[in-house]
């Protein structure tokens, strides 16, 4: 998705260009197709440079790093309204070039506003919704000659979820608005900055002010003022020290963020367990779950797969029925039957995924269902709007494919299910060590397997019971970074149609616990007797080993640990296949880390 950044210095800064390019780089993990920077001099001259391409390409072509000025705006665009083209790249100027602004998110009534503004005589240069925001502010500014007033009035024109930054050449300040998309403010020594994403701020300062929906702010180099966008009332909020570190935004000697984040999982799980031991949050959380009428587990993509596994943990450990639902389907599938005492446990790494936020909005509007959350990014919309949340304690996850946050989502589900069961049913403390052992013991064979599977463009992942969600996740990870067609399915379902695909050598990856070995080996036989290539990921088990062409042994004994351990070789397989195909796994084509659109 798009990313925005804005900064104001005390005086003209010769490094402004370098700082803007650095901010642009730290926004790249969201996925993008265009880059733009606007530098504004002390006298108010706006220098705007932008185009389609990667940051290094646009920097090389237009010399972004050399831009100078006292304030700057940066935008990375992921095309929605308007094709990737220079005219649609951001930031945008207004008609007479004294306002410059850039946005993140979607203005859904862009097409009708473009017609309306054109009829009013505005010069609209492209098709992008960010440009429409600048003109919406401009038309009120022309009338009111007051930028805060114009920003407040423009809210009435713009429909959708967005955040934006805007600056007038004559005022050494930047205004920023949050209406549904993420926005953070950073207060540093000699500057104040704002961004859609924490990593670009953490490079400069860890004093963060979280902005809420329906708020806007004005900031200069040494102060900021926060306001309610509807009433104009000032809001007091002081900066807090962010618990996220800037180290998480660096590869630290690894070839990619993805492998760094896979390898740091033992440490991240240990940090999560430490948090759970020290804090009073877990009992509060489980209490709220116990009181739930019905319990829905809601997430998208990888986070939905964690919900799938979580539903098995809740069932098997606590005898609690929990309904896993993809966030994008929740309102359609269950919206009309929701009741006030239902609980929706929303799971999200970013805490900004639009499909999840839509569910929150729906429940809030109708006063139905109470939202709890598992979330990684503190200060995100989900963390602020849920009644109660548990953090994933993963630090920032940069690579687009979710890895460490998925594992911590599983561990959190396991910890909550264990607590709901009265505690003591699962050895949580053993998990960091078992992930470490799994990494060490499976990585060499997985690297070979990745090479062997490189020519194959299509395969299946099958799970049963606890490993159901892991099969889905294995397939998603592979699709995402290898661009293979993969499916994840419940292993009992395979014979109901997909089995027809199997030809001699066709790879099917089974994930099993020891306890399910008898059932799963029957599913394995259905594939192996058709000479499909069966690759099994499971703890050592004679029956499973006997019927598999390849066996990836997991060094675990506890049934409940298997989904967590099995995740590791599947992440590694996707990673090594991706690298083997020459793909950059951190930035897969077409997708983005945080999906803030419908
Ligand atoms: O930030 P979220 O957990 O809400 O993101 C949900 C999905 O977009 C995300 O998990 C996506 O599927 C991952 N890129 C998969 O690796």
Coordinates of C-alpha atoms and ligand atoms in Angstrom, one line a residue:
X1 CA 0.0 0.0 0.0
X2 CA 1.0 3.6 -0.1
X3 CA 3.3 5.1 2.5
X4 CA 3.7 8.8 3.5
X5 CA 6.3 10.7 5.5
X6 CA 6.7 14.4 6.3
X7 CA 9.3 16.3 8.3
X8 CA 10.0 19.9 9.4
X9 CA 13.4 21.1 10.5
X10 CA 14.4 24.3 12.3
X11 CA 16.4 25.5 9.4
X12 CA 17.3 24.6 5.9
X13 CA 18.8 21.1 6.0
X14 CA 21.4 20.0 3.6
X15 CA 20.6 16.4 4.3
X16 CA 16.9 16.7 3.7
X17 CA 17.1 14.7 0.5
X18 CA 19.1 11.9 2.1
X19 CA 16.6 11.7 5.0
X20 CA 13.7 11.6 2.6
X21 CA 15.2 8.9 0.6
X22 CA 16.0 6.9 3.8
X23 CA 12.3 7.3 4.8
X24 CA 11.3 6.2 1.4
X25 CA 13.4 3.1 1.7
X26 CA 11.9 2.2 5.0
X27 CA 8.4 2.5 3.5
X28 CA 9.2 0.1 0.6
X29 CA 8.2 -3.0 2.6
X30 CA 4.6 -2.0 2.0
X31 CA 5.0 -2.6 -1.7
X32 CA 4.9 0.3 -4.2
X33 CA 5.3 1.3 -7.9
X34 CA 6.1 5.0 -7.7
X35 CA 8.1 7.4 -5.5
X36 CA 8.0 11.1 -4.9
X37 CA 9.5 13.8 -2.7
X38 CA 8.7 17.4 -2.3
X39 CA 11.3 19.7 -0.6
X40 CA 10.2 23.2 0.5
X41 CA 12.8 25.9 0.9
X42 CA 12.8 28.6 3.7
X43 CA 11.4 31.0 1.1
X44 CA 8.6 28.6 0.3
X45 CA 9.8 27.3 -3.1
X46 CA 8.4 23.8 -3.7
X47 CA 10.8 21.4 -5.4
X48 CA 8.7 18.3 -6.5
X49 CA 10.4 15.2 -8.0
X50 CA 8.5 12.0 -8.6
X51 CA 8.1 9.1 -11.0
X52 CA 7.3 5.4 -11.3
X53 CA 10.1 3.0 -10.4
X54 CA 12.0 1.8 -7.4
X55 CA 13.5 4.3 -4.9
X56 CA 17.0 3.8 -6.2
X57 CA 15.8 4.3 -9.8
X58 CA 13.9 7.5 -9.1
X59 CA 16.7 8.8 -6.9
X60 CA 19.2 8.0 -9.6
X61 CA 17.1 9.8 -12.3
X62 CA 16.0 12.8 -10.3
X63 CA 18.7 13.2 -7.6
X64 CA 16.2 12.9 -4.7
X65 CA 19.1 12.5 -2.2
X66 CA 20.5 15.9 -3.1
X67 CA 17.2 17.8 -2.5
X68 CA 17.5 20.6 0.1
X69 CA 15.0 22.5 2.1
X70 CA 13.5 23.1 5.5
X71 CA 10.6 20.7 5.2
X72 CA 9.9 17.7 3.1
X73 CA 7.1 15.3 2.1
X74 CA 7.6 11.7 0.8
X75 CA 5.2 9.3 -0.8
X76 CA 5.4 5.8 -2.0
X77 CA 2.4 4.8 -4.2
X78 CA 0.8 1.4 -4.8
X79 CA -1.6 2.1 -7.7
X80 CA -5.3 1.9 -7.0
X81 CA -6.9 5.0 -8.6
X82 CA -5.0 5.7 -11.9
X83 CA -2.3 3.6 -13.6
X84 CA 1.3 3.8 -12.4
X85 CA 2.5 6.9 -14.2
X86 CA 4.4 10.1 -13.3
X87 CA 1.2 12.2 -13.3
X88 CA -0.4 9.9 -10.7
X89 CA 2.8 9.6 -8.6
X90 CA 2.6 11.6 -5.4
X91 CA 3.0 14.2 -3.8
X92 CA 0.6 16.4 -5.8
X93 CA 0.3 20.2 -6.3
X94 CA -2.9 22.1 -6.2
X95 CA -4.0 24.3 -9.2
X96 CA -1.7 27.2 -8.5
X97 CA 1.1 25.2 -7.0
X98 CA 1.2 26.6 -3.5
X99 CA -0.2 23.6 -1.7
X100 CA 1.5 20.2 -1.9
X101 CA 0.2 17.0 -0.4
X102 CA 0.3 13.2 -0.5
X103 CA -1.9 10.5 0.9
X104 CA -2.2 6.9 1.9
X105 CA -5.5 4.9 1.7
X106 CA -8.4 5.2 -0.7
X107 CA -10.9 8.0 -1.4
X108 CA -13.7 6.0 -2.9
X109 CA -15.7 8.9 -4.4
X110 CA -12.7 10.1 -6.4
X111 CA -14.3 9.8 -9.8
X112 CA -17.3 12.0 -8.9
X113 CA -15.1 14.5 -7.1
X114 CA -12.8 14.8 -10.1
X115 CA -15.8 15.6 -12.3
X116 CA -17.1 18.1 -9.7
X117 CA -13.8 19.8 -9.1
X118 CA -13.1 20.0 -12.9
X119 CA -16.5 21.6 -13.4
X120 CA -15.6 24.1 -10.7
X121 CA -12.5 25.0 -12.8
X122 CA -9.7 23.0 -11.0
X123 CA -6.8 21.8 -13.1
X124 CA -6.6 18.1 -12.4
X125 CA -3.6 16.5 -13.9
X126 CA -4.1 12.8 -13.3
X127 CA -6.6 10.2 -12.0
X128 CA -5.2 9.6 -8.6
X129 CA -7.2 10.1 -5.4
X130 CA -4.3 11.7 -3.6
X131 CA -4.6 14.6 -6.0
X132 CA -8.3 14.9 -5.3
X133 CA -7.5 15.4 -1.6
X134 CA -5.2 18.3 -2.4
X135 CA -7.9 19.9 -4.5
X136 CA -10.5 19.3 -1.9
X137 CA -8.4 21.2 0.6
X138 CA -7.6 23.9 -2.0
X139 CA -11.3 24.7 -2.8
X140 CA -12.1 25.3 0.9
X141 CA -8.8 27.2 1.4
X142 CA -9.6 29.5 -1.5
X143 CA -12.9 30.3 0.3
X144 CA -11.7 30.5 3.9
X145 CA -8.0 31.5 3.7
X146 CA -7.5 29.2 6.7
X147 CA -5.7 25.9 6.3
X148 CA -7.0 24.2 9.4
X149 CA -10.6 25.3 8.5
X150 CA -10.1 24.0 4.9
X151 CA -8.9 20.6 6.2
X152 CA -11.9 20.3 8.5
X153 CA -14.3 21.3 5.7
X154 CA -12.6 18.9 3.2
X155 CA -13.5 15.9 5.4
X156 CA -17.1 16.4 4.3
X157 CA -16.1 15.9 0.7
X158 CA -13.9 12.9 1.0
X159 CA -15.3 9.4 1.4
X160 CA -13.1 6.4 2.3
X161 CA -10.3 5.6 4.6
X162 CA -7.2 7.6 4.2
X163 CA -4.4 9.7 5.9
X164 CA -2.6 12.6 4.3
X165 CA 0.0 15.2 4.7
X166 CA -0.2 18.7 3.2
X167 CA 1.8 21.8 3.4
X168 CA 1.4 25.4 2.2
X169 CA 4.4 27.1 0.7
X170 CA 3.9 30.2 3.0
X171 CA 3.8 28.4 6.3
X172 CA 6.7 26.5 7.8
X173 CA 4.6 23.7 9.0
X174 CA 3.0 20.4 7.8
X175 CA -0.6 19.4 8.5
X176 CA -1.5 15.7 8.7
X177 CA -4.9 14.0 8.8
X178 CA -5.9 10.5 10.0
X179 CA -9.2 9.2 8.7
X180 CA -8.9 5.4 8.8
X181 CA -5.3 4.9 7.7
X182 CA -2.3 4.7 10.0
X183 CA -0.4 7.8 11.1
X184 CA 2.3 8.3 13.7
X185 CA 4.1 11.5 14.8
X186 CA 7.8 11.5 15.9
X187 CA 9.2 14.2 18.1
X188 CA 13.0 14.5 17.7
X189 CA 15.8 16.9 18.5
X190 CA 15.4 19.9 16.1
X191 CA 12.6 18.3 14.0
X192 CA 9.2 16.9 14.1
X193 CA 8.0 14.2 11.6
X194 CA 5.0 12.2 10.7
X195 CA 4.6 8.9 8.9
X196 CA 2.2 6.2 8.0
X197 CA 4.7 3.6 9.3
X198 CA 6.8 3.4 12.4
X199 CA 10.1 2.2 10.8
X200 CA 10.6 5.4 9.0
X201 CA 10.2 7.4 12.2
X202 CA 12.2 5.0 14.4
X203 CA 15.3 5.7 12.2
X204 CA 15.1 9.3 13.6
X205 CA 13.5 9.1 17.0
X206 CA 11.6 6.8 19.3
X207 CA 9.4 9.5 20.9
X208 CA 6.1 8.7 19.3
X209 CA 2.6 10.2 19.4
X210 CA -0.1 7.9 18.1
X211 CA -2.8 9.7 16.2
X212 CA -6.3 8.4 16.2
X213 CA -9.0 8.4 13.5
X214 CA -10.8 11.7 13.2
X215 CA -7.8 13.7 14.3
X216 CA -5.6 16.1 12.5
X217 CA -2.4 17.9 13.5
X218 CA -0.2 20.8 12.6
X219 CA 3.5 20.5 13.3
X220 CA 6.5 22.8 13.0
X221 CA 10.1 21.9 13.9
X222 CA 9.6 22.4 17.7
X223 CA 5.9 21.8 18.4
X224 CA 2.8 20.0 17.4
X225 CA -0.9 20.6 18.0
X226 CA -3.5 17.9 17.7
X227 CA -7.2 18.6 17.0
X228 CA -10.5 16.8 16.6
X229 CA -11.2 17.1 12.9
X230 CA -15.0 17.5 13.4
X231 CA -15.1 20.0 16.3
X232 CA -11.7 21.6 15.9
X233 CA -11.2 21.0 19.7
X234 CA -7.5 20.8 20.7
X235 CA -6.4 17.4 22.1
X236 CA -3.6 16.9 24.6
X237 CA -1.4 13.9 24.0
X238 CA 2.3 13.6 24.9
X239 CA 4.9 11.5 23.1
X240 CA 5.7 8.0 24.5
X241 CA 8.8 5.9 24.0
X242 CA 8.0 3.3 21.4
X243 CA 8.8 -0.3 22.5
X244 CA 9.7 -1.1 18.8
X245 CA 13.3 -0.8 17.9
X246 CA 15.0 0.5 14.8
X247 CA 17.2 -2.7 14.7
X248 CA 14.1 -4.5 13.4
X249 CA 14.2 -2.3 10.4
X250 CA 17.8 -3.5 9.5
X251 CA 18.8 -6.9 8.0
X252 CA 21.6 -7.3 10.5
X253 CA 23.9 -9.3 8.2
X254 CA 21.1 -11.5 6.7
X255 CA 20.5 -11.7 3.0
X256 CA 16.8 -10.8 3.5
X257 CA 14.5 -9.7 6.2
X258 CA 12.5 -12.9 5.7
X259 CA 15.3 -15.2 6.7
X260 CA 16.3 -12.8 9.5
X261 CA 12.8 -12.9 10.8
X262 CA 12.6 -16.7 10.5
X263 CA 15.8 -17.1 12.5
X264 CA 14.9 -14.7 15.2
X265 CA 11.7 -16.7 16.1
X266 CA 13.1 -18.5 19.2
X267 CA 14.0 -15.1 20.7
X268 CA 10.6 -13.5 19.8
X269 CA 8.7 -16.4 21.3
X270 CA 10.8 -16.1 24.5
X271 CA 10.0 -12.4 24.6
X272 CA 6.3 -13.1 24.2
X273 CA 6.4 -15.7 27.0
X274 CA 8.2 -13.3 29.2
X275 CA 5.6 -10.6 28.6
X276 CA 2.8 -13.0 29.4
X277 CA 4.4 -14.0 32.7
X278 CA 5.1 -10.5 33.8
X279 CA 1.8 -8.9 32.8
X280 CA -1.7 -9.1 34.2
X281 CA -3.2 -8.9 30.7
X282 CA -3.6 -12.7 30.1
X283 CA -6.1 -13.3 33.0
X284 CA -8.0 -10.2 32.0
X285 CA -8.2 -11.4 28.4
X286 CA -9.2 -15.0 29.3
X287 CA -11.9 -13.6 31.6
X288 CA -13.4 -11.7 28.7
X289 CA -13.3 -14.8 26.5
X290 CA -15.0 -16.9 29.2
X291 CA -17.9 -14.5 29.3
X292 CA -18.4 -14.6 25.5
X293 CA -21.7 -15.6 24.1
X294 CA -20.1 -17.0 20.9
X295 CA -16.5 -16.5 20.0
X296 CA -15.3 -15.7 16.5
X297 CA -11.7 -15.6 15.5
X298 CA -11.2 -13.1 12.8
X299 CA -8.2 -12.4 10.6
X300 CA -6.9 -12.2 7.0
X301 CA -4.3 -14.2 5.2
X302 CA -1.7 -15.6 7.5
X303 CA -3.5 -14.2 10.5
X304 CA -6.6 -16.1 9.5
X305 CA -4.5 -19.3 9.4
X306 CA -3.4 -18.6 12.9
X307 CA -7.2 -18.3 13.8
X308 CA -7.7 -21.7 12.2
X309 CA -5.1 -23.3 14.4
X310 CA -6.4 -21.3 17.4
X311 CA -9.9 -22.8 17.0
X312 CA -8.4 -26.3 17.4
X313 CA -6.4 -25.2 20.4
X314 CA -9.5 -23.7 22.1
X315 CA -11.5 -26.8 21.3
X316 CA -9.0 -29.4 22.3
X317 CA -7.5 -27.7 25.4
X318 CA -10.4 -25.7 26.8
X319 CA -13.5 -27.4 25.2
X320 CA -14.4 -24.0 23.8
X321 CA -16.0 -23.6 20.4
X322 CA -14.4 -20.7 18.4
X323 CA -15.5 -20.0 14.9
X324 CA -12.6 -18.9 12.6
X325 CA -13.7 -16.5 9.9
X326 CA -11.7 -14.7 7.2
X327 CA -12.1 -11.0 8.1
X328 CA -13.4 -10.1 4.6
X329 CA -16.2 -12.6 5.0
X330 CA -17.2 -11.9 8.6
X331 CA -19.9 -9.3 8.0
X332 CA -21.5 -11.1 5.1
X333 CA -21.4 -14.5 6.8
X334 CA -22.3 -13.6 10.4
X335 CA -23.1 -9.9 10.5
X336 CA -26.9 -10.2 10.6
X337 CA -26.8 -12.8 13.4
X338 CA -24.3 -11.1 15.7
X339 CA -25.4 -10.6 19.3
X340 CA -24.1 -8.0 21.8
X341 CA -22.5 -10.6 24.0
X342 CA -20.5 -12.2 21.1
X343 CA -16.8 -11.7 21.2
X344 CA -14.7 -11.2 18.1
X345 CA -11.0 -11.9 18.6
X346 CA -9.4 -10.0 15.8
X347 CA -5.9 -11.1 14.9
X348 CA -3.6 -8.9 12.9
X349 CA 0.1 -8.2 12.6
X350 CA -0.3 -4.7 11.4
X351 CA -3.5 -3.8 13.2
X352 CA -4.4 -1.8 10.1
X353 CA -5.8 -4.4 7.6
X354 CA -8.9 -2.9 6.1
X355 CA -10.9 -6.2 6.1
X356 CA -10.4 -6.3 9.9
X357 CA -11.1 -2.6 10.5
X358 CA -14.3 -3.0 8.5
X359 CA -15.5 -5.7 11.0
X360 CA -14.7 -3.3 13.9
X361 CA -16.6 -0.5 12.2
X362 CA -19.6 -2.8 11.6
X363 CA -19.7 -4.0 15.2
X364 CA -19.3 -0.5 16.6
X365 CA -22.0 1.0 14.5
X366 CA -24.5 -1.6 15.6
X367 CA -23.2 -2.1 19.1
X368 CA -22.9 -5.8 18.4
X369 CA -20.1 -8.0 19.4
X370 CA -17.1 -6.9 21.5
X371 CA -13.7 -6.8 19.8
X372 CA -10.6 -8.2 21.5
X373 CA -7.3 -8.5 19.6
X374 CA -3.9 -10.1 19.1
X375 CA -1.8 -7.4 17.4
X376 CA 1.8 -6.7 16.7
X377 CA 2.0 -3.0 15.9
X378 CA 1.3 -1.0 19.1
X379 CA -0.5 2.2 18.4
X380 CA -2.2 0.7 15.4
X381 CA -5.9 1.2 14.8
X382 CA -6.8 -2.3 16.1
X383 CA -4.7 -1.9 19.2
X384 CA -6.5 1.4 20.0
X385 CA -10.0 0.4 19.1
X386 CA -10.2 -3.1 20.6
X387 CA -11.6 -3.4 24.1
X388 CA -8.6 -5.4 25.2
X389 CA -5.6 -6.7 23.3
X390 CA -2.6 -8.9 23.7
X391 CA 0.6 -7.8 21.9
X392 CA 2.6 -10.3 19.7
X393 CA 5.8 -8.8 21.1
X394 CA 7.7 -9.5 17.8
X395 CA 9.1 -6.0 17.2
X396 CA 8.5 -4.8 13.7
X397 CA 8.1 -7.3 10.9
X398 CA 9.5 -5.9 7.7
X399 CA 9.4 -8.7 5.2
X400 CA 6.0 -8.8 3.4
X401 CA 5.6 -12.5 4.1
X402 CA 4.6 -12.9 7.7
X403 CA 6.7 -15.4 9.6
X404 CA 7.6 -14.5 13.2
X405 CA 4.3 -12.9 13.8
X406 CA 2.5 -16.0 12.6
X407 CA 4.5 -18.1 15.1
X408 CA 3.8 -15.8 17.9
X409 CA 0.1 -15.7 17.0
X410 CA 0.2 -19.5 17.4
X411 CA 2.0 -19.3 20.7
X412 CA -0.5 -16.7 21.9
X413 CA -3.4 -18.9 21.0
X414 CA -1.8 -21.8 22.8
X415 CA -1.1 -19.7 25.9
X416 CA -4.7 -18.4 26.0
X417 CA -6.2 -21.8 25.4
X418 CA -3.9 -23.2 28.1
X419 CA -5.0 -20.5 30.5
X420 CA -8.7 -21.0 29.6
X421 CA -8.1 -24.7 30.5
X422 CA -6.8 -23.7 33.9
X423 CA -3.1 -23.7 33.0
X424 CA -0.4 -26.4 33.2
X425 CA -1.6 -28.4 30.2
X426 CA 1.2 -27.3 27.9
X427 CA 4.8 -26.6 28.4
X428 CA 5.1 -23.2 26.8
X429 CA 8.6 -22.6 28.1
X430 CA 10.0 -25.4 25.9
X431 CA 8.9 -23.7 22.7
X432 CA 11.8 -21.3 22.0
X433 CA 14.2 -24.3 22.4
X434 CA 12.2 -26.5 20.1
X435 CA 12.0 -23.9 17.4
X436 CA 15.8 -23.5 17.7
X437 CA 16.2 -27.3 17.3
X438 CA 13.8 -27.4 14.4
X439 CA 15.7 -24.7 12.6
X440 CA 19.0 -26.4 13.1
X441 CA 17.8 -29.9 12.2
X442 CA 15.5 -29.2 9.2
X443 CA 17.3 -26.4 7.4
X444 CA 20.0 -28.4 5.6
X445 CA 17.4 -30.9 4.2
X446 CA 15.0 -28.1 3.3
X447 CA 17.6 -26.3 1.3
X448 CA 18.1 -29.5 -0.8
X449 CA 14.4 -30.0 -1.1
X450 CA 13.9 -26.5 -2.3
X451 CA 16.3 -27.1 -5.1
X452 CA 14.6 -30.4 -6.0
X453 CA 11.2 -28.7 -6.1
X454 CA 12.3 -25.6 -8.1
X455 CA 11.1 -27.0 -11.5
X456 CA 7.7 -27.8 -10.1
X457 CA 5.0 -25.2 -10.5
X458 CA 2.1 -26.7 -8.6
X459 CA 1.7 -28.7 -5.4
X460 CA -0.5 -29.3 -2.4
X461 CA -0.1 -29.0 1.4
X462 CA -2.4 -31.1 3.4
X463 CA -3.0 -31.0 7.2
X464 CA -5.3 -32.8 9.6
X465 CA -6.8 -31.5 12.8
X466 CA -4.2 -29.3 14.5
X467 CA -2.1 -29.0 11.4
X468 CA -5.1 -27.9 9.2
X469 CA -4.1 -24.2 9.3
X470 CA -0.4 -25.0 8.9
X471 CA -1.2 -26.6 5.5
X472 CA -3.0 -23.4 4.4
X473 CA -0.1 -21.3 5.7
X474 CA 2.5 -23.4 3.9
X475 CA 0.7 -23.0 0.7
X476 CA 0.2 -19.2 1.2
X477 CA 3.8 -18.7 2.0
X478 CA 4.9 -20.5 -1.2
X479 CA 2.4 -18.8 -3.4
X480 CA 3.5 -15.4 -2.0
X481 CA 7.2 -15.7 -2.5
X482 CA 7.7 -18.4 -5.1
X483 CA 4.8 -17.5 -7.4
X484 CA 3.8 -21.1 -7.5
X485 CA 0.3 -22.4 -7.7
X486 CA -0.1 -24.2 -4.3
X487 CA -3.2 -25.2 -2.4
X488 CA -3.6 -25.9 1.2
X489 CA -6.4 -28.3 2.2
X490 CA -7.7 -30.6 4.9
X491 CA -6.3 -34.0 4.2
X492 CA -9.6 -35.8 4.4
X493 CA -11.0 -33.5 1.7
X494 CA -8.3 -34.3 -0.8
X495 CA -10.0 -37.5 -2.0
X496 CA -13.2 -35.5 -2.7
X497 CA -11.8 -34.1 -6.0
X498 CA -8.2 -32.7 -5.8
X499 CA -6.8 -36.3 -5.8
X500 CA -7.6 -36.2 -9.6
X501 CA -4.6 -33.8 -10.1
X502 CA -2.0 -36.4 -8.8
X503 CA 0.3 -37.8 -11.5
X504 CA 3.5 -39.7 -10.9
X505 CA 5.9 -37.5 -9.1
X506 CA 3.3 -34.8 -8.2
X507 CA 4.4 -33.4 -4.8
X508 CA 2.0 -33.4 -1.9
X509 CA 3.3 -32.1 1.5
X510 CA 1.6 -33.6 4.5
X511 CA 1.9 -32.1 8.0
X512 CA 0.9 -34.5 10.8
X513 CA 1.0 -35.0 14.5
X514 CA 1.9 -38.5 15.9
X515 CA -1.6 -38.8 17.3
X516 CA -3.1 -38.4 13.9
X517 CA -0.6 -40.7 12.1
X518 CA -3.1 -43.5 11.4
X519 CA -5.6 -41.3 9.7
X520 CA -3.0 -39.3 7.9
X521 CA -1.2 -42.4 6.7
X522 CA -4.4 -43.5 5.0
X523 CA -4.5 -40.1 3.2
X524 CA -0.9 -40.5 2.3
X525 CA -1.5 -43.9 0.8
X526 CA -4.2 -42.4 -1.4
X527 CA -1.5 -40.2 -3.0
X528 CA 1.4 -42.7 -2.9
X529 CA -0.5 -45.5 -4.5
X530 CA -1.0 -43.1 -7.5
X531 CA 2.8 -42.6 -7.4
X532 CA 2.5 -39.0 -6.2
X533 CA 5.6 -37.7 -4.3
X534 CA 4.7 -37.6 -0.6
X535 CA 6.8 -35.3 1.6
X536 CA 5.8 -35.5 5.2
X537 CA 6.6 -33.0 8.0
X538 CA 5.9 -34.6 11.4
X539 CA 7.6 -35.8 14.6
X540 CA 9.3 -39.2 14.1
X541 CA 6.6 -41.9 13.6
X542 CA 7.2 -45.2 11.8
X543 CA 4.0 -45.4 9.9
X544 CA 4.3 -41.9 8.4
X545 CA 8.0 -42.5 7.6
X546 CA 7.2 -45.8 5.9
X547 CA 4.7 -44.4 3.4
X548 CA 6.5 -41.1 2.6
X549 CA 9.0 -40.5 -0.2
X550 CA 10.6 -37.8 2.0
X551 CA 10.3 -37.3 5.7
X552 CA 11.2 -34.1 7.5
X553 CA 11.4 -35.0 11.2
X554 CA 10.3 -32.4 13.8
X555 CA 12.2 -32.6 17.1
X556 CA 9.0 -32.4 19.2
X557 CA 7.0 -34.8 21.3
X558 CA 4.1 -32.7 22.6
X559 CA 1.0 -32.9 20.3
X560 CA 0.3 -29.1 20.9
X561 CA 3.8 -28.1 19.8
X562 CA 3.5 -29.7 16.4
X563 CA 1.8 -26.8 14.5
X564 CA 4.5 -24.4 15.8
X565 CA 7.4 -26.6 14.9
X566 CA 6.0 -27.6 11.5
X567 CA 5.7 -24.0 10.5
X568 CA 9.5 -23.6 10.5
X569 CA 10.4 -25.9 7.6
X570 CA 7.5 -24.6 5.5
X571 CA 8.8 -21.1 6.0
X572 CA 12.3 -22.2 5.1
X573 CA 11.1 -24.1 2.0
X574 CA 9.2 -21.0 0.7
X575 CA 12.3 -18.8 1.4
X576 CA 14.8 -21.1 -0.3
X577 CA 12.6 -21.7 -3.3
X578 CA 12.1 -18.0 -3.7
X579 CA 15.8 -17.2 -3.6
X580 CA 16.4 -20.2 -5.9
X581 CA 14.1 -18.6 -8.4
X582 CA 15.8 -15.2 -8.2
X583 CA 12.8 -13.6 -6.5
X584 CA 13.2 -11.1 -3.7
X585 CA 11.1 -12.7 -0.9
X586 CA 10.9 -9.5 1.1
X587 CA 9.0 -7.7 -1.6
X588 CA 6.8 -10.1 -3.7
X589 CA 5.2 -8.6 -6.7
X590 CA 1.6 -7.2 -6.6
X591 CA 1.2 -7.5 -2.8
X592 CA 1.9 -5.3 0.2
X593 CA 2.7 -5.7 3.8
X594 CA -0.3 -3.8 5.1
X595 CA -3.5 -4.0 3.1
X596 CA -5.5 -0.8 3.9
X597 CA -7.9 -1.2 0.9
X598 CA -11.0 -3.3 0.4
Ligands
LIG1 O1 -1.4 -7.3 9.2 P1 -2.3 -8.5 9.1 O2 -1.9 -9.7 9.9 O3 -3.8 -8.1 9.3 O4 -2.2 -8.9 7.5 C1 -3.1 -9.9 7.0 C2 -2.6 -10.4 5.7 O5 -2.6 -9.4 4.7 C3 -1.2 -11.0 5.8 O6 -1.1 -12.0 6.8 C4 -0.7 -11.6 4.5 O7 -1.5 -12.7 4.2 C5 0.8 -11.9 4.6 N1 1.5 -11.1 3.8 C6 1.1 -13.3 4.4 O8 2.4 -13.6 4.5

